[in-house]
Amino acid sequence: MRNKKVLFLFLFLLTTFAFTQEKGQKFEITKEGFRDFKWGEKIEQRKDMKQAGEMGQIKIYKRENEDLRLGTEKNKVDDILYCATKEGLFSVRVYFKEKSKSNLLTYFSKYLGHPSKTKQKGLETYTWENNGVSISLQYILLNKNGIVEITKIKK
């Protein structure tokens, strides 16, 4: 009888743990792209993409109904913008507020290791380079906002 109780408790804990894991814990940035986008993809052809701006030859897009989490629910961000030229997607920009800084640093460090850090007056910058992708998290001390720039490194 005791073995059945132990087995039941074990199975209960196992299933509880399995179903309480935060969704989307995989790392969403690869050498191939970001989420379901591929570097170099012509994103203007996607139905869920709307142009949000333009800077010279760079067009900026925003995805309708974007999931504003990176990895976990704790990593909720304010906005995600996609930058493309005529050659296709080359960069993703993620905008966040102070409350997300620590969680985002933990998220990127978990998958990419310890970042290089530079500090200028009013600005902290954390940088990772991995698999042909550069990731820069910049945090502006004055207004307590930040941006993560994810860019495909040209070879």
C-alpha positions as a Python dict, from the first residue, in 0.01 Angstrom:
ca = {
    (1, 'M'): (0, 0, 0),
    (2, 'R'): (283, 237, 88),
    (3, 'N'): (446, 174, -253),
    (4, 'K'): (122, 277, -425),
    (5, 'K'): (111, 603, -227),
    (6, 'V'): (472, 679, -316),
    (7, 'L'): (406, 597, -681),
    (8, 'F'): (91, 810, -683),
    (9, 'L'): (277, 1103, -522),
    (10, 'F'): (562, 1068, -771),
    (11, 'L'): (324, 1063, -1070),
    (12, 'F'): (128, 1357, -930),
    (13, 'L'): (442, 1566, -886),
    (14, 'L'): (572, 1467, -1228),
    (15, 'T'): (253, 1567, -1409),
    (16, 'T'): (218, 1886, -1205),
    (17, 'F'): (573, 1984, -1295),
    (18, 'A'): (518, 1903, -1662),
    (19, 'F'): (202, 2114, -1687),
    (20, 'T'): (329, 2412, -1491),
    (21, 'Q'): (636, 2475, -1704),
    (22, 'E'): (620, 2815, -1869),
    (23, 'K'): (529, 2799, -2234),
    (24, 'G'): (781, 2896, -2499),
    (25, 'Q'): (1097, 2829, -2304),
    (26, 'K'): (1298, 2758, -2616),
    (27, 'F'): (1545, 3015, -2742),
    (28, 'E'): (1381, 3200, -3031),
    (29, 'I'): (1695, 3330, -3201),
    (30, 'T'): (1905, 3110, -3429),
    (31, 'K'): (2159, 3153, -3705),
    (32, 'E'): (1868, 3091, -3943),
    (33, 'G'): (1639, 3363, -3803),
    (34, 'F'): (1405, 3486, -3531),
    (35, 'R'): (1096, 3284, -3438),
    (36, 'D'): (937, 3173, -3765),
    (37, 'F'): (1122, 3433, -3975),
    (38, 'K'): (1436, 3353, -4173),
    (39, 'W'): (1719, 3601, -4212),
    (40, 'G'): (1695, 3739, -4566),
    (41, 'E'): (1324, 3658, -4594),
    (42, 'K'): (1108, 3904, -4789),
    (43, 'I'): (877, 3979, -4497),
    (44, 'E'): (664, 4235, -4680),
    (45, 'Q'): (496, 3941, -4854),
    (46, 'R'): (353, 3806, -4528),
    (47, 'K'): (-11, 3885, -4465),
    (48, 'D'): (43, 3953, -4093),
    (49, 'M'): (314, 4216, -4152),
    (50, 'K'): (240, 4588, -4181),
    (51, 'Q'): (494, 4855, -4265),
    (52, 'A'): (550, 5077, -3960),
    (53, 'G'): (815, 5312, -4095),
    (54, 'E'): (1108, 5369, -4323),
    (55, 'M'): (1465, 5499, -4283),
    (56, 'G'): (1632, 5536, -4620),
    (57, 'Q'): (1657, 5188, -4773),
    (58, 'I'): (1546, 5020, -4450),
    (59, 'K'): (1179, 4939, -4409),
    (60, 'I'): (1042, 4869, -4062),
    (61, 'Y'): (758, 4623, -4013),
    (62, 'K'): (531, 4529, -3728),
    (63, 'R'): (353, 4196, -3697),
    (64, 'E'): (-18, 4193, -3623),
    (65, 'N'): (-105, 4006, -3303),
    (66, 'E'): (262, 3971, -3210),
    (67, 'D'): (341, 3755, -2908),
    (68, 'L'): (523, 4008, -2690),
    (69, 'R'): (705, 3748, -2480),
    (70, 'L'): (1058, 3628, -2529),
    (71, 'G'): (1097, 3278, -2395),
    (72, 'T'): (867, 3302, -2093),
    (73, 'E'): (576, 3499, -1955),
    (74, 'K'): (819, 3693, -1735),
    (75, 'N'): (991, 3833, -2043),
    (76, 'K'): (702, 4046, -2164),
    (77, 'V'): (822, 4332, -2384),
    (78, 'D'): (656, 4645, -2519),
    (79, 'D'): (710, 4605, -2892),
    (80, 'I'): (892, 4402, -3157),
    (81, 'L'): (986, 4556, -3491),
    (82, 'Y'): (1139, 4386, -3796),
    (83, 'C'): (1392, 4567, -4019),
    (84, 'A'): (1443, 4474, -4382),
    (85, 'T'): (1607, 4600, -4698),
    (86, 'K'): (1544, 4479, -5052),
    (87, 'E'): (1764, 4180, -4959),
    (88, 'G'): (1520, 4084, -4684),
    (89, 'L'): (1507, 4066, -4303),
    (90, 'F'): (1837, 4155, -4136),
    (91, 'S'): (1745, 4279, -3788),
    (92, 'V'): (1481, 4257, -3514),
    (93, 'R'): (1434, 4525, -3248),
    (94, 'V'): (1272, 4450, -2915),
    (95, 'Y'): (1165, 4740, -2694),
    (96, 'F'): (1124, 4697, -2318),
    (97, 'K'): (1082, 4880, -1988),
    (98, 'E'): (1296, 4857, -1673),
    (99, 'K'): (1095, 4574, -1516),
    (100, 'S'): (1198, 4339, -1801),
    (101, 'K'): (1572, 4418, -1799),
    (102, 'S'): (1680, 4161, -1543),
    (103, 'N'): (1463, 3885, -1693),
    (104, 'L'): (1591, 3954, -2044),
    (105, 'L'): (1954, 3951, -1927),
    (106, 'T'): (1891, 3616, -1760),
    (107, 'Y'): (1714, 3481, -2071),
    (108, 'F'): (1996, 3572, -2310),
    (109, 'S'): (2272, 3467, -2069),
    (110, 'K'): (2108, 3127, -2017),
    (111, 'Y'): (2143, 3047, -2387),
    (112, 'L'): (2442, 3255, -2491),
    (113, 'G'): (2662, 3276, -2184),
    (114, 'H'): (2805, 3578, -2009),
    (115, 'P'): (2779, 3900, -2217),
    (116, 'S'): (3042, 4161, -2270),
    (117, 'K'): (2933, 4477, -2089),
    (118, 'T'): (3013, 4840, -2156),
    (119, 'K'): (2890, 5138, -1962),
    (120, 'Q'): (2878, 5492, -2092),
    (121, 'K'): (2723, 5791, -1927),
    (122, 'G'): (2353, 5702, -1895),
    (123, 'L'): (2375, 5382, -2103),
    (124, 'E'): (2447, 5017, -2025),
    (125, 'T'): (2516, 4784, -2317),
    (126, 'Y'): (2534, 4403, -2300),
    (127, 'T'): (2651, 4219, -2613),
    (128, 'W'): (2654, 3857, -2727),
    (129, 'E'): (2774, 3713, -3058),
    (130, 'N'): (2685, 3357, -3145),
    (131, 'N'): (2621, 3156, -3463),
    (132, 'G'): (2646, 3454, -3697),
    (133, 'V'): (2404, 3665, -3491),
    (134, 'S'): (2483, 3971, -3281),
    (135, 'I'): (2255, 4056, -2988),
    (136, 'S'): (2288, 4390, -2814),
    (137, 'L'): (2078, 4483, -2511),
    (138, 'Q'): (2095, 4855, -2444),
    (139, 'Y'): (1943, 5006, -2134),
    (140, 'I'): (1897, 5382, -2102),
    (141, 'L'): (1932, 5480, -1736),
    (142, 'L'): (1758, 5817, -1768),
    (143, 'N'): (1420, 5699, -1897),
    (144, 'K'): (1453, 5337, -1779),
    (145, 'N'): (1375, 5195, -2124),
    (146, 'G'): (1574, 4959, -2336),
    (147, 'I'): (1613, 4799, -2673),
    (148, 'V'): (1743, 4460, -2781),
    (149, 'E'): (1888, 4464, -3131),
    (150, 'I'): (1919, 4120, -3292),
    (151, 'T'): (2117, 4137, -3615),
    (152, 'K'): (2239, 3881, -3865),
    (153, 'I'): (2615, 3927, -3911),
    (154, 'K'): (2715, 3935, -4277),
    (155, 'K'): (2998, 3702, -4373),
}
